[in-house]
JSON list of C-alpha atoms in Angstrom, two decimals:
[
{"chain": "A", "resi": 12, "resn": "GLY", "atom": "CA", "xyz": [24.94, -2.37, -50.31]},
{"chain": "A", "resi": 13, "resn": "ASP", "atom": "CA", "xyz": [26.02, 0.40, -47.43]},
{"chain": "A", "resi": 14, "resn": "SER", "atom": "CA", "xyz": [22.18, 1.47, -45.72]},
{"chain": "A", "resi": 15, "resn": "VAL", "atom": "CA", "xyz": [21.23, 3.66, -42.45]},
{"chain": "A", "resi": 16, "resn": "THR", "atom": "CA", "xyz": [18.16, 3.01, -41.18]},
{"chain": "A", "resi": 17, "resn": "GLN", "atom": "CA", "xyz": [16.62, 5.29, -37.76]},
{"chain": "A", "resi": 18, "resn": "MET", "atom": "CA", "xyz": [13.08, 4.86, -36.61]},
{"chain": "A", "resi": 19, "resn": "GLU", "atom": "CA", "xyz": [10.87, 6.93, -38.26]},
{"chain": "A", "resi": 20, "resn": "GLY", "atom": "CA", "xyz": [9.01, 10.10, -36.84]},
{"chain": "A", "resi": 21, "resn": "PRO", "atom": "CA", "xyz": [7.18, 12.01, -35.93]},
{"chain": "A", "resi": 22, "resn": "VAL", "atom": "CA", "xyz": [8.79, 12.58, -32.86]},
{"chain": "A", "resi": 23, "resn": "THR", "atom": "CA", "xyz": [6.78, 15.16, -30.63]},
{"chain": "A", "resi": 24, "resn": "LEU", "atom": "CA", "xyz": [7.88, 16.25, -27.09]},
{"chain": "A", "resi": 25, "resn": "SER", "atom": "CA", "xyz": [7.92, 18.99, -24.63]},
{"chain": "A", "resi": 26, "resn": "GLU", "atom": "CA", "xyz": [10.67, 21.06, -24.31]},
{"chain": "A", "resi": 27, "resn": "GLU", "atom": "CA", "xyz": [12.81, 20.03, -21.44]},
{"chain": "A", "resi": 28, "resn": "ALA", "atom": "CA", "xyz": [12.17, 16.08, -22.05]},
{"chain": "A", "resi": 29, "resn": "PHE", "atom": "CA", "xyz": [14.78, 13.91, -22.90]},
{"chain": "A", "resi": 30, "resn": "LEU", "atom": "CA", "xyz": [15.92, 12.80, -26.81]},
{"chain": "A", "resi": 31, "resn": "THR", "atom": "CA", "xyz": [16.96, 9.97, -28.26]},
{"chain": "A", "resi": 32, "resn": "ILE", "atom": "CA", "xyz": [16.63, 9.07, -32.36]},
{"chain": "A", "resi": 33, "resn": "ASN", "atom": "CA", "xyz": [17.59, 5.68, -32.64]},
{"chain": "A", "resi": 34, "resn": "CYS", "atom": "CA", "xyz": [20.46, 4.55, -35.61]},
{"chain": "A", "resi": 35, "resn": "THR", "atom": "CA", "xyz": [21.75, 1.60, -37.11]},
{"chain": "A", "resi": 36, "resn": "TYR", "atom": "CA", "xyz": [23.96, 0.60, -40.19]},
{"chain": "A", "resi": 37, "resn": "THR", "atom": "CA", "xyz": [25.12, -1.71, -42.58]},
{"chain": "A", "resi": 38, "resn": "ALA", "atom": "CA", "xyz": [28.27, -1.63, -43.69]},
{"chain": "A", "resi": 39, "resn": "THR", "atom": "CA", "xyz": [31.68, -3.32, -44.86]},
{"chain": "A", "resi": 40, "resn": "GLY", "atom": "CA", "xyz": [34.68, -1.88, -42.82]},
{"chain": "A", "resi": 41, "resn": "TYR", "atom": "CA", "xyz": [34.67, 0.91, -40.21]},
{"chain": "A", "resi": 42, "resn": "PRO", "atom": "CA", "xyz": [32.69, 3.74, -42.37]},
{"chain": "A", "resi": 43, "resn": "SER", "atom": "CA", "xyz": [32.79, 7.46, -40.73]},
{"chain": "A", "resi": 44, "resn": "LEU", "atom": "CA", "xyz": [28.69, 8.65, -38.81]},
{"chain": "A", "resi": 45, "resn": "PHE", "atom": "CA", "xyz": [27.26, 11.88, -39.07]},
{"chain": "A", "resi": 46, "resn": "TRP", "atom": "CA", "xyz": [24.37, 13.31, -37.52]},
{"chain": "A", "resi": 47, "resn": "TYR", "atom": "CA", "xyz": [23.20, 16.40, -39.89]},
{"chain": "A", "resi": 48, "resn": "VAL", "atom": "CA", "xyz": [20.23, 18.51, -39.30]},
{"chain": "A", "resi": 49, "resn": "GLN", "atom": "CA", "xyz": [18.03, 19.94, -41.89]},
{"chain": "A", "resi": 50, "resn": "TYR", "atom": "CA", "xyz": [16.08, 23.56, -39.99]},
{"chain": "A", "resi": 51, "resn": "PRO", "atom": "CA", "xyz": [12.63, 24.39, -41.93]},
{"chain": "A", "resi": 52, "resn": "GLY", "atom": "CA", "xyz": [13.59, 26.18, -45.44]},
{"chain": "A", "resi": 53, "resn": "GLU", "atom": "CA", "xyz": [17.29, 25.24, -45.26]},
{"chain": "A", "resi": 54, "resn": "GLY", "atom": "CA", "xyz": [20.20, 22.54, -46.05]},
{"chain": "A", "resi": 55, "resn": "LEU", "atom": "CA", "xyz": [21.23, 20.28, -44.03]},
{"chain": "A", "resi": 56, "resn": "GLN", "atom": "CA", "xyz": [24.71, 20.90, -42.24]},
{"chain": "A", "resi": 57, "resn": "LEU", "atom": "CA", "xyz": [26.08, 18.82, -39.91]},
{"chain": "A", "resi": 58, "resn": "LEU", "atom": "CA", "xyz": [25.19, 18.63, -36.13]},
{"chain": "A", "resi": 59, "resn": "LEU", "atom": "CA", "xyz": [28.48, 16.03, -34.70]},
{"chain": "A", "resi": 60, "resn": "LYS", "atom": "CA", "xyz": [30.03, 12.87, -36.61]},
{"chain": "A", "resi": 61, "resn": "ALA", "atom": "CA", "xyz": [32.22, 10.38, -35.55]},
{"chain": "A", "resi": 62, "resn": "THR", "atom": "CA", "xyz": [35.01, 8.43, -37.01]},
{"chain": "A", "resi": 63, "resn": "LYS", "atom": "CA", "xyz": [35.95, 5.27, -35.02]},
{"chain": "A", "resi": 64, "resn": "ALA", "atom": "CA", "xyz": [34.69, 2.74, -33.11]},
{"chain": "A", "resi": 65, "resn": "ASP", "atom": "CA", "xyz": [33.70, 4.11, -29.35]},
{"chain": "A", "resi": 66, "resn": "ASP", "atom": "CA", "xyz": [34.40, 7.60, -30.40]},
{"chain": "A", "resi": 67, "resn": "LYS", "atom": "CA", "xyz": [31.44, 10.11, -29.53]},
{"chain": "A", "resi": 68, "resn": "GLY", "atom": "CA", "xyz": [30.65, 12.82, -31.23]},
{"chain": "A", "resi": 69, "resn": "SER", "atom": "CA", "xyz": [28.76, 16.41, -29.66]},
{"chain": "A", "resi": 70, "resn": "ASN", "atom": "CA", "xyz": [27.63, 19.19, -30.30]},
{"chain": "A", "resi": 71, "resn": "LYS", "atom": "CA", "xyz": [25.06, 22.14, -29.30]},
{"chain": "A", "resi": 72, "resn": "GLY", "atom": "CA", "xyz": [23.81, 19.45, -26.01]},
{"chain": "A", "resi": 73, "resn": "PHE", "atom": "CA", "xyz": [23.70, 16.09, -28.58]},
{"chain": "A", "resi": 74, "resn": "GLU", "atom": "CA", "xyz": [25.69, 13.66, -28.50]},
{"chain": "A", "resi": 75, "resn": "ALA", "atom": "CA", "xyz": [26.15, 9.81, -30.37]},
{"chain": "A", "resi": 76, "resn": "THR", "atom": "CA", "xyz": [28.45, 7.07, -28.94]},
{"chain": "A", "resi": 77, "resn": "TYR", "atom": "CA", "xyz": [30.07, 5.06, -32.30]},
{"chain": "A", "resi": 78, "resn": "ARG", "atom": "CA", "xyz": [29.00, 1.21, -31.35]},
{"chain": "A", "resi": 79, "resn": "LYS", "atom": "CA", "xyz": [30.39, -1.11, -33.99]},
{"chain": "A", "resi": 80, "resn": "GLU", "atom": "CA", "xyz": [29.32, -3.89, -32.33]},
{"chain": "A", "resi": 81, "resn": "THR", "atom": "CA", "xyz": [25.57, -3.28, -32.27]},
{"chain": "A", "resi": 82, "resn": "THR", "atom": "CA", "xyz": [26.65, -0.30, -35.52]},
{"chain": "A", "resi": 83, "resn": "SER", "atom": "CA", "xyz": [24.35, 1.82, -34.19]},
{"chain": "A", "resi": 84, "resn": "PHE", "atom": "CA", "xyz": [24.78, 5.83, -33.92]},
{"chain": "A", "resi": 85, "resn": "HIS", "atom": "CA", "xyz": [22.11, 7.29, -31.07]},
{"chain": "A", "resi": 86, "resn": "LEU", "atom": "CA", "xyz": [21.22, 10.68, -31.39]},
{"chain": "A", "resi": 87, "resn": "GLU", "atom": "CA", "xyz": [20.90, 11.63, -27.67]},
{"chain": "A", "resi": 88, "resn": "LYS", "atom": "CA", "xyz": [19.80, 15.12, -25.86]},
{"chain": "A", "resi": 89, "resn": "GLY", "atom": "CA", "xyz": [19.19, 15.65, -22.46]},
{"chain": "A", "resi": 90, "resn": "SER", "atom": "CA", "xyz": [17.16, 18.81, -22.26]},
{"chain": "A", "resi": 91, "resn": "VAL", "atom": "CA", "xyz": [15.56, 19.73, -25.69]},
{"chain": "A", "resi": 92, "resn": "GLN", "atom": "CA", "xyz": [14.33, 23.22, -26.84]},
{"chain": "A", "resi": 93, "resn": "VAL", "atom": "CA", "xyz": [11.42, 24.37, -29.02]},
{"chain": "A", "resi": 94, "resn": "SER", "atom": "CA", "xyz": [14.41, 25.68, -31.86]},
{"chain": "A", "resi": 95, "resn": "ASP", "atom": "CA", "xyz": [15.62, 21.99, -32.10]},
{"chain": "A", "resi": 96, "resn": "SER", "atom": "CA", "xyz": [12.79, 21.49, -33.49]},
{"chain": "A", "resi": 97, "resn": "ALA", "atom": "CA", "xyz": [13.60, 19.93, -37.32]},
{"chain": "A", "resi": 98, "resn": "VAL", "atom": "CA", "xyz": [14.53, 17.43, -39.23]},
{"chain": "A", "resi": 99, "resn": "TYR", "atom": "CA", "xyz": [17.69, 15.02, -38.20]},
{"chain": "A", "resi": 100, "resn": "PHE", "atom": "CA", "xyz": [19.72, 12.75, -40.70]},
{"chain": "A", "resi": 101, "resn": "CYS", "atom": "CA", "xyz": [21.81, 9.65, -39.90]},
{"chain": "A", "resi": 102, "resn": "ALA", "atom": "CA", "xyz": [24.19, 9.11, -42.23]},
{"chain": "A", "resi": 103, "resn": "LEU", "atom": "CA", "xyz": [27.80, 6.86, -42.94]},
{"chain": "A", "resi": 104, "resn": "SER", "atom": "CA", "xyz": [30.98, 7.38, -45.44]},
{"chain": "A", "resi": 105, "resn": "ARG", "atom": "CA", "xyz": [33.21, 4.61, -46.10]},
{"chain": "A", "resi": 106, "resn": "THR", "atom": "CA", "xyz": [37.23, 5.62, -45.80]},
{"chain": "A", "resi": 107, "resn": "GLY", "atom": "CA", "xyz": [38.55, 6.04, -49.48]},
{"chain": "A", "resi": 108, "resn": "GLY", "atom": "CA", "xyz": [34.71, 6.79, -50.13]},
{"chain": "A", "resi": 109, "resn": "GLY", "atom": "CA", "xyz": [35.63, 10.44, -51.62]},
{"chain": "A", "resi": 110, "resn": "ASN", "atom": "CA", "xyz": [32.88, 11.64, -48.88]},
{"chain": "A", "resi": 111, "resn": "LYS", "atom": "CA", "xyz": [30.06, 10.38, -50.50]},
{"chain": "A", "resi": 112, "resn": "LEU", "atom": "CA", "xyz": [27.05, 10.72, -47.85]},
{"chain": "A", "resi": 113, "resn": "THR", "atom": "CA", "xyz": [24.52, 7.37, -47.82]},
{"chain": "A", "resi": 114, "resn": "PHE", "atom": "CA", "xyz": [21.39, 8.90, -45.57]},
{"chain": "A", "resi": 115, "resn": "GLY", "atom": "CA", "xyz": [18.61, 7.36, -43.22]},
{"chain": "A", "resi": 116, "resn": "THR", "atom": "CA", "xyz": [15.28, 8.93, -44.30]},
{"chain": "A", "resi": 117, "resn": "GLY", "atom": "CA", "xyz": [14.89, 11.83, -41.63]},
{"chain": "A", "resi": 118, "resn": "THR", "atom": "CA", "xyz": [13.34, 11.96, -38.60]},
{"chain": "A", "resi": 119, "resn": "GLN", "atom": "CA", "xyz": [11.44, 15.07, -37.72]},
{"chain": "A", "resi": 120, "resn": "LEU", "atom": "CA", "xyz": [11.30, 16.72, -34.44]},
{"chain": "A", "resi": 121, "resn": "LYS", "atom": "CA", "xyz": [9.08, 18.86, -32.98]},
{"chain": "A", "resi": 122, "resn": "VAL", "atom": "CA", "xyz": [9.20, 20.29, -29.69]},
{"chain": "A", "resi": 123, "resn": "GLU", "atom": "CA", "xyz": [6.57, 21.95, -27.78]},
{"chain": "A", "resi": 124, "resn": "LEU", "atom": "CA", "xyz": [6.31, 24.41, -25.78]},
{"chain": "B", "resi": 1, "resn": "ASP", "atom": "CA", "xyz": [26.67, 35.61, -48.93]},
{"chain": "B", "resi": 2, "resn": "ALA", "atom": "CA", "xyz": [26.13, 31.48, -48.79]},
{"chain": "B", "resi": 3, "resn": "ASP", "atom": "CA", "xyz": [29.19, 29.27, -49.51]},
{"chain": "B", "resi": 4, "resn": "VAL", "atom": "CA", "xyz": [27.12, 27.17, -51.59]},
{"chain": "B", "resi": 5, "resn": "THR", "atom": "CA", "xyz": [24.29, 28.27, -53.96]},
{"chain": "B", "resi": 6, "resn": "GLN", "atom": "CA", "xyz": [21.45, 26.86, -55.97]},
{"chain": "B", "resi": 7, "resn": "THR", "atom": "CA", "xyz": [19.49, 28.59, -58.61]},
{"chain": "B", "resi": 8, "resn": "PRO", "atom": "CA", "xyz": [16.53, 28.44, -58.64]},
{"chain": "B", "resi": 9, "resn": "ARG", "atom": "CA", "xyz": [15.30, 28.09, -55.57]},
{"chain": "B", "resi": 10, "resn": "ASN", "atom": "CA", "xyz": [11.76, 27.18, -56.60]},
{"chain": "B", "resi": 11, "resn": "ARG", "atom": "CA", "xyz": [11.00, 25.91, -59.71]},
{"chain": "B", "resi": 12, "resn": "ILE", "atom": "CA", "xyz": [7.64, 24.80, -61.07]},
{"chain": "B", "resi": 13, "resn": "THR", "atom": "CA", "xyz": [7.77, 23.36, -64.56]},
{"chain": "B", "resi": 14, "resn": "LYS", "atom": "CA", "xyz": [5.79, 20.85, -66.97]},
{"chain": "B", "resi": 15, "resn": "THR", "atom": "CA", "xyz": [6.45, 17.40, -67.98]},
{"chain": "B", "resi": 16, "resn": "GLY", "atom": "CA", "xyz": [8.06, 17.27, -71.52]},
{"chain": "B", "resi": 17, "resn": "LYS", "atom": "CA", "xyz": [10.66, 19.95, -70.67]},
{"chain": "B", "resi": 18, "resn": "ARG", "atom": "CA", "xyz": [13.93, 20.42, -70.09]},
{"chain": "B", "resi": 19, "resn": "ILE", "atom": "CA", "xyz": [15.20, 21.87, -66.82]},
{"chain": "B", "resi": 20, "resn": "MET", "atom": "CA", "xyz": [19.02, 22.98, -65.19]},
{"chain": "B", "resi": 21, "resn": "LEU", "atom": "CA", "xyz": [19.20, 23.60, -61.73]},
{"chain": "B", "resi": 22, "resn": "GLU", "atom": "CA", "xyz": [22.83, 25.37, -61.40]},
{"chain": "B", "resi": 23, "resn": "CYS", "atom": "CA", "xyz": [24.95, 25.26, -58.43]},
{"chain": "B", "resi": 24, "resn": "SER", "atom": "CA", "xyz": [28.36, 27.63, -57.77]},
{"chain": "B", "resi": 25, "resn": "GLN", "atom": "CA", "xyz": [30.15, 26.94, -54.61]},
{"chain": "B", "resi": 26, "resn": "THR", "atom": "CA", "xyz": [32.92, 29.46, -53.17]},
{"chain": "B", "resi": 27, "resn": "LYS", "atom": "CA", "xyz": [34.65, 27.56, -50.69]},
{"chain": "B", "resi": 28, "resn": "GLY", "atom": "CA", "xyz": [37.70, 25.61, -53.23]},
{"chain": "B", "resi": 29, "resn": "HIS", "atom": "CA", "xyz": [36.41, 22.86, -52.14]},
{"chain": "B", "resi": 30, "resn": "ASP", "atom": "CA", "xyz": [37.40, 20.27, -55.37]},
{"chain": "B", "resi": 31, "resn": "ARG", "atom": "CA", "xyz": [34.04, 17.62, -54.76]},
{"chain": "B", "resi": 32, "resn": "MET", "atom": "CA", "xyz": [30.79, 18.05, -55.46]},
{"chain": "B", "resi": 33, "resn": "TYR", "atom": "CA", "xyz": [27.18, 16.14, -55.11]},
{"chain": "B", "resi": 34, "resn": "TRP", "atom": "CA", "xyz": [24.61, 16.27, -56.66]},
{"chain": "B", "resi": 35, "resn": "TYR", "atom": "CA", "xyz": [21.45, 14.73, -54.27]},
{"chain": "B", "resi": 36, "resn": "ARG", "atom": "CA", "xyz": [17.39, 15.01, -53.86]},
{"chain": "B", "resi": 37, "resn": "GLN", "atom": "CA", "xyz": [15.31, 14.30, -51.16]},
{"chain": "B", "resi": 38, "resn": "ASP", "atom": "CA", "xyz": [11.62, 12.66, -51.19]},
{"chain": "B", "resi": 39, "resn": "PRO", "atom": "CA", "xyz": [9.65, 12.65, -48.26]},
{"chain": "B", "resi": 40, "resn": "GLY", "atom": "CA", "xyz": [10.31, 9.40, -46.13]},
{"chain": "B", "resi": 41, "resn": "LEU", "atom": "CA", "xyz": [13.49, 8.06, -48.27]},
{"chain": "B", "resi": 42, "resn": "GLY", "atom": "CA", "xyz": [16.07, 10.67, -46.76]},
{"chain": "B", "resi": 43, "resn": "LEU", "atom": "CA", "xyz": [18.66, 11.81, -49.41]},
{"chain": "B", "resi": 44, "resn": "ARG", "atom": "CA", "xyz": [19.14, 10.18, -52.29]},
{"chain": "B", "resi": 45, "resn": "LEU", "atom": "CA", "xyz": [22.69, 10.86, -54.74]},
{"chain": "B", "resi": 46, "resn": "ILE", "atom": "CA", "xyz": [22.22, 11.29, -58.34]},
{"chain": "B", "resi": 47, "resn": "TYR", "atom": "CA", "xyz": [26.14, 12.39, -59.16]},
{"chain": "B", "resi": 48, "resn": "TYR", "atom": "CA", "xyz": [29.20, 13.17, -57.98]},
{"chain": "B", "resi": 49, "resn": "SER", "atom": "CA", "xyz": [32.24, 14.81, -59.23]},
{"chain": "B", "resi": 50, "resn": "PHE", "atom": "CA", "xyz": [35.41, 15.43, -57.79]},
{"chain": "B", "resi": 51, "resn": "ASP", "atom": "CA", "xyz": [37.20, 17.32, -60.18]},
{"chain": "B", "resi": 52, "resn": "VAL", "atom": "CA", "xyz": [36.28, 18.97, -63.15]},
{"chain": "B", "resi": 53, "resn": "LYS", "atom": "CA", "xyz": [37.72, 15.95, -65.49]},
{"chain": "B", "resi": 54, "resn": "ASP", "atom": "CA", "xyz": [36.00, 13.35, -63.13]},
{"chain": "B", "resi": 55, "resn": "ILE", "atom": "CA", "xyz": [31.84, 12.92, -62.94]},
{"chain": "B", "resi": 56, "resn": "ASN", "atom": "CA", "xyz": [30.33, 9.70, -61.76]},
{"chain": "B", "resi": 57, "resn": "LYS", "atom": "CA", "xyz": [27.02, 8.34, -61.54]},
{"chain": "B", "resi": 58, "resn": "GLY", "atom": "CA", "xyz": [24.93, 7.64, -58.21]},
{"chain": "B", "resi": 59, "resn": "GLU", "atom": "CA", "xyz": [22.74, 5.62, -56.90]},
{"chain": "B", "resi": 60, "resn": "ILE", "atom": "CA", "xyz": [19.40, 6.88, -59.26]},
{"chain": "B", "resi": 61, "resn": "SER", "atom": "CA", "xyz": [21.66, 9.05, -61.94]},
{"chain": "B", "resi": 62, "resn": "ASP", "atom": "CA", "xyz": [18.67, 7.33, -64.47]},
{"chain": "B", "resi": 63, "resn": "GLY", "atom": "CA", "xyz": [16.97, 10.99, -66.26]},
{"chain": "B", "resi": 64, "resn": "TYR", "atom": "CA", "xyz": [19.75, 13.10, -64.97]},
{"chain": "B", "resi": 65, "resn": "SER", "atom": "CA", "xyz": [23.06, 14.72, -65.83]},
{"chain": "B", "resi": 66, "resn": "VAL", "atom": "CA", "xyz": [25.40, 16.56, -65.32]},
{"chain": "B", "resi": 67, "resn": "SER", "atom": "CA", "xyz": [28.42, 19.68, -66.25]},
{"chain": "B", "resi": 68, "resn": "ARG", "atom": "CA", "xyz": [30.83, 20.33, -64.34]},
{"chain": "B", "resi": 69, "resn": "GLN", "atom": "CA", "xyz": [31.71, 23.73, -65.91]},
{"chain": "B", "resi": 70, "resn": "ALA", "atom": "CA", "xyz": [34.50, 25.18, -63.42]},
{"chain": "B", "resi": 71, "resn": "GLN", "atom": "CA", "xyz": [35.97, 23.45, -60.13]},
{"chain": "B", "resi": 72, "resn": "ALA", "atom": "CA", "xyz": [33.25, 25.76, -58.62]},
{"chain": "B", "resi": 73, "resn": "LYS", "atom": "CA", "xyz": [30.20, 25.04, -60.71]},
{"chain": "B", "resi": 74, "resn": "PHE", "atom": "CA", "xyz": [28.51, 21.84, -61.22]},
{"chain": "B", "resi": 75, "resn": "SER", "atom": "CA", "xyz": [24.95, 22.13, -62.84]},
{"chain": "B", "resi": 76, "resn": "LEU", "atom": "CA", "xyz": [22.54, 19.16, -62.72]},
{"chain": "B", "resi": 77, "resn": "SER", "atom": "CA", "xyz": [20.33, 18.76, -65.99]},
{"chain": "B", "resi": 78, "resn": "LEU", "atom": "CA", "xyz": [16.55, 16.99, -66.97]},
{"chain": "B", "resi": 79, "resn": "GLU", "atom": "CA", "xyz": [16.26, 16.42, -70.56]},
{"chain": "B", "resi": 80, "resn": "SER", "atom": "CA", "xyz": [12.60, 15.77, -70.43]},
{"chain": "B", "resi": 81, "resn": "ALA", "atom": "CA", "xyz": [11.32, 16.14, -66.68]},
{"chain": "B", "resi": 82, "resn": "ILE", "atom": "CA", "xyz": [8.42, 13.60, -65.84]},
{"chain": "B", "resi": 83, "resn": "PRO", "atom": "CA", "xyz": [6.27, 14.43, -62.58]},
{"chain": "B", "resi": 84, "resn": "ASN", "atom": "CA", "xyz": [8.18, 11.09, -60.34]},
{"chain": "B", "resi": 85, "resn": "GLN", "atom": "CA", "xyz": [11.34, 14.54, -60.69]},
{"chain": "B", "resi": 86, "resn": "THR", "atom": "CA", "xyz": [9.39, 16.42, -57.93]},
{"chain": "B", "resi": 87, "resn": "ALA", "atom": "CA", "xyz": [11.90, 16.63, -55.43]},
{"chain": "B", "resi": 88, "resn": "LEU", "atom": "CA", "xyz": [13.72, 18.89, -53.89]},
{"chain": "B", "resi": 89, "resn": "TYR", "atom": "CA", "xyz": [16.94, 19.20, -55.05]},
{"chain": "B", "resi": 90, "resn": "PHE", "atom": "CA", "xyz": [20.55, 19.56, -52.92]},
{"chain": "B", "resi": 91, "resn": "CYS", "atom": "CA", "xyz": [23.85, 20.77, -54.15]},
{"chain": "B", "resi": 92, "resn": "ALA", "atom": "CA", "xyz": [26.85, 19.78, -51.56]},
{"chain": "B", "resi": 93, "resn": "THR", "atom": "CA", "xyz": [30.39, 19.95, -51.70]},
{"chain": "B", "resi": 94, "resn": "SER", "atom": "CA", "xyz": [33.98, 18.51, -49.85]},
{"chain": "B", "resi": 95, "resn": "GLY", "atom": "CA", "xyz": [36.69, 18.52, -50.34]},
{"chain": "B", "resi": 96, "resn": "GLY", "atom": "CA", "xyz": [39.76, 20.89, -49.77]},
{"chain": "B", "resi": 97, "resn": "LYS", "atom": "CA", "xyz": [42.92, 21.74, -47.11]},
{"chain": "B", "resi": 98, "resn": "GLY", "atom": "CA", "xyz": [42.03, 20.22, -44.22]},
{"chain": "B", "resi": 99, "resn": "ASP", "atom": "CA", "xyz": [39.30, 17.98, -45.36]},
{"chain": "B", "resi": 100, "resn": "THR", "atom": "CA", "xyz": [36.79, 16.32, -42.06]},
{"chain": "B", "resi": 101, "resn": "GLY", "atom": "CA", "xyz": [34.74, 14.40, -44.33]},
{"chain": "B", "resi": 102, "resn": "GLU", "atom": "CA", "xyz": [32.15, 17.05, -43.52]},
{"chain": "B", "resi": 103, "resn": "LEU", "atom": "CA", "xyz": [29.82, 18.24, -46.97]},
{"chain": "B", "resi": 104, "resn": "PHE", "atom": "CA", "xyz": [28.26, 21.35, -47.06]},
{"chain": "B", "resi": 105, "resn": "PHE", "atom": "CA", "xyz": [25.19, 21.76, -48.63]},
{"chain": "B", "resi": 106, "resn": "GLY", "atom": "CA", "xyz": [22.79, 24.31, -50.54]},
{"chain": "B", "resi": 107, "resn": "GLU", "atom": "CA", "xyz": [19.44, 25.77, -49.45]},
{"chain": "B", "resi": 108, "resn": "GLY", "atom": "CA", "xyz": [18.68, 23.49, -51.94]},
{"chain": "B", "resi": 109, "resn": "SER", "atom": "CA", "xyz": [15.71, 23.67, -55.10]},
{"chain": "B", "resi": 110, "resn": "ARG", "atom": "CA", "xyz": [12.00, 22.54, -55.16]},
{"chain": "B", "resi": 111, "resn": "LEU", "atom": "CA", "xyz": [11.35, 21.12, -58.56]},
{"chain": "B", "resi": 112, "resn": "THR", "atom": "CA", "xyz": [7.83, 20.33, -59.30]},
{"chain": "B", "resi": 113, "resn": "VAL", "atom": "CA", "xyz": [7.02, 18.37, -62.64]},
{"chain": "B", "resi": 114, "resn": "LEU", "atom": "CA", "xyz": [2.99, 19.08, -63.47]}
]
């Protein structure tokens, strides 16, 4: 079945550091890929997405590129802020699957001054 | 007001009790989902519904049931709660005009079963 693997956390960075959170997936066909973010005490919200190979999703300074050859969708940001501290989830949905998402386990990011 | 509202936000109960978590949405979406979140396991799908007459089991439906009372309401029930159902539960919606595949989540219902 479908699965998503992302790097374990927590990841602790200093403000303005470069961020990479790795995500790889296993799925048949051509899934859509997502990054969701969960701030403390809140529900998940969409950060960015990509629906086909080589697409780049971007939002709020975060980027991720859909790499079919490596089945990856790594999240990057050039300069993190304290306000980026949250849990980040990589997820996929199959075409025609009714938007059902398969999630990774989540990666907690802590950004310190 | 939130577009996806869950009640209660927090609940402590005892083993064997019946619990209902409710979800209502004002987004006009036809699809609704219940997920549970456990540390180190991410979110796992319990049940989903694509319209009022359509109910489907997710990957971890055992011990749970759902009811889609209206397009806007989707309830999750634990008929006889057990401690390993202690988790954070999320309702989500999607669909409607201009569906982009995005899920919209409520703020979560934290359930503790003693």
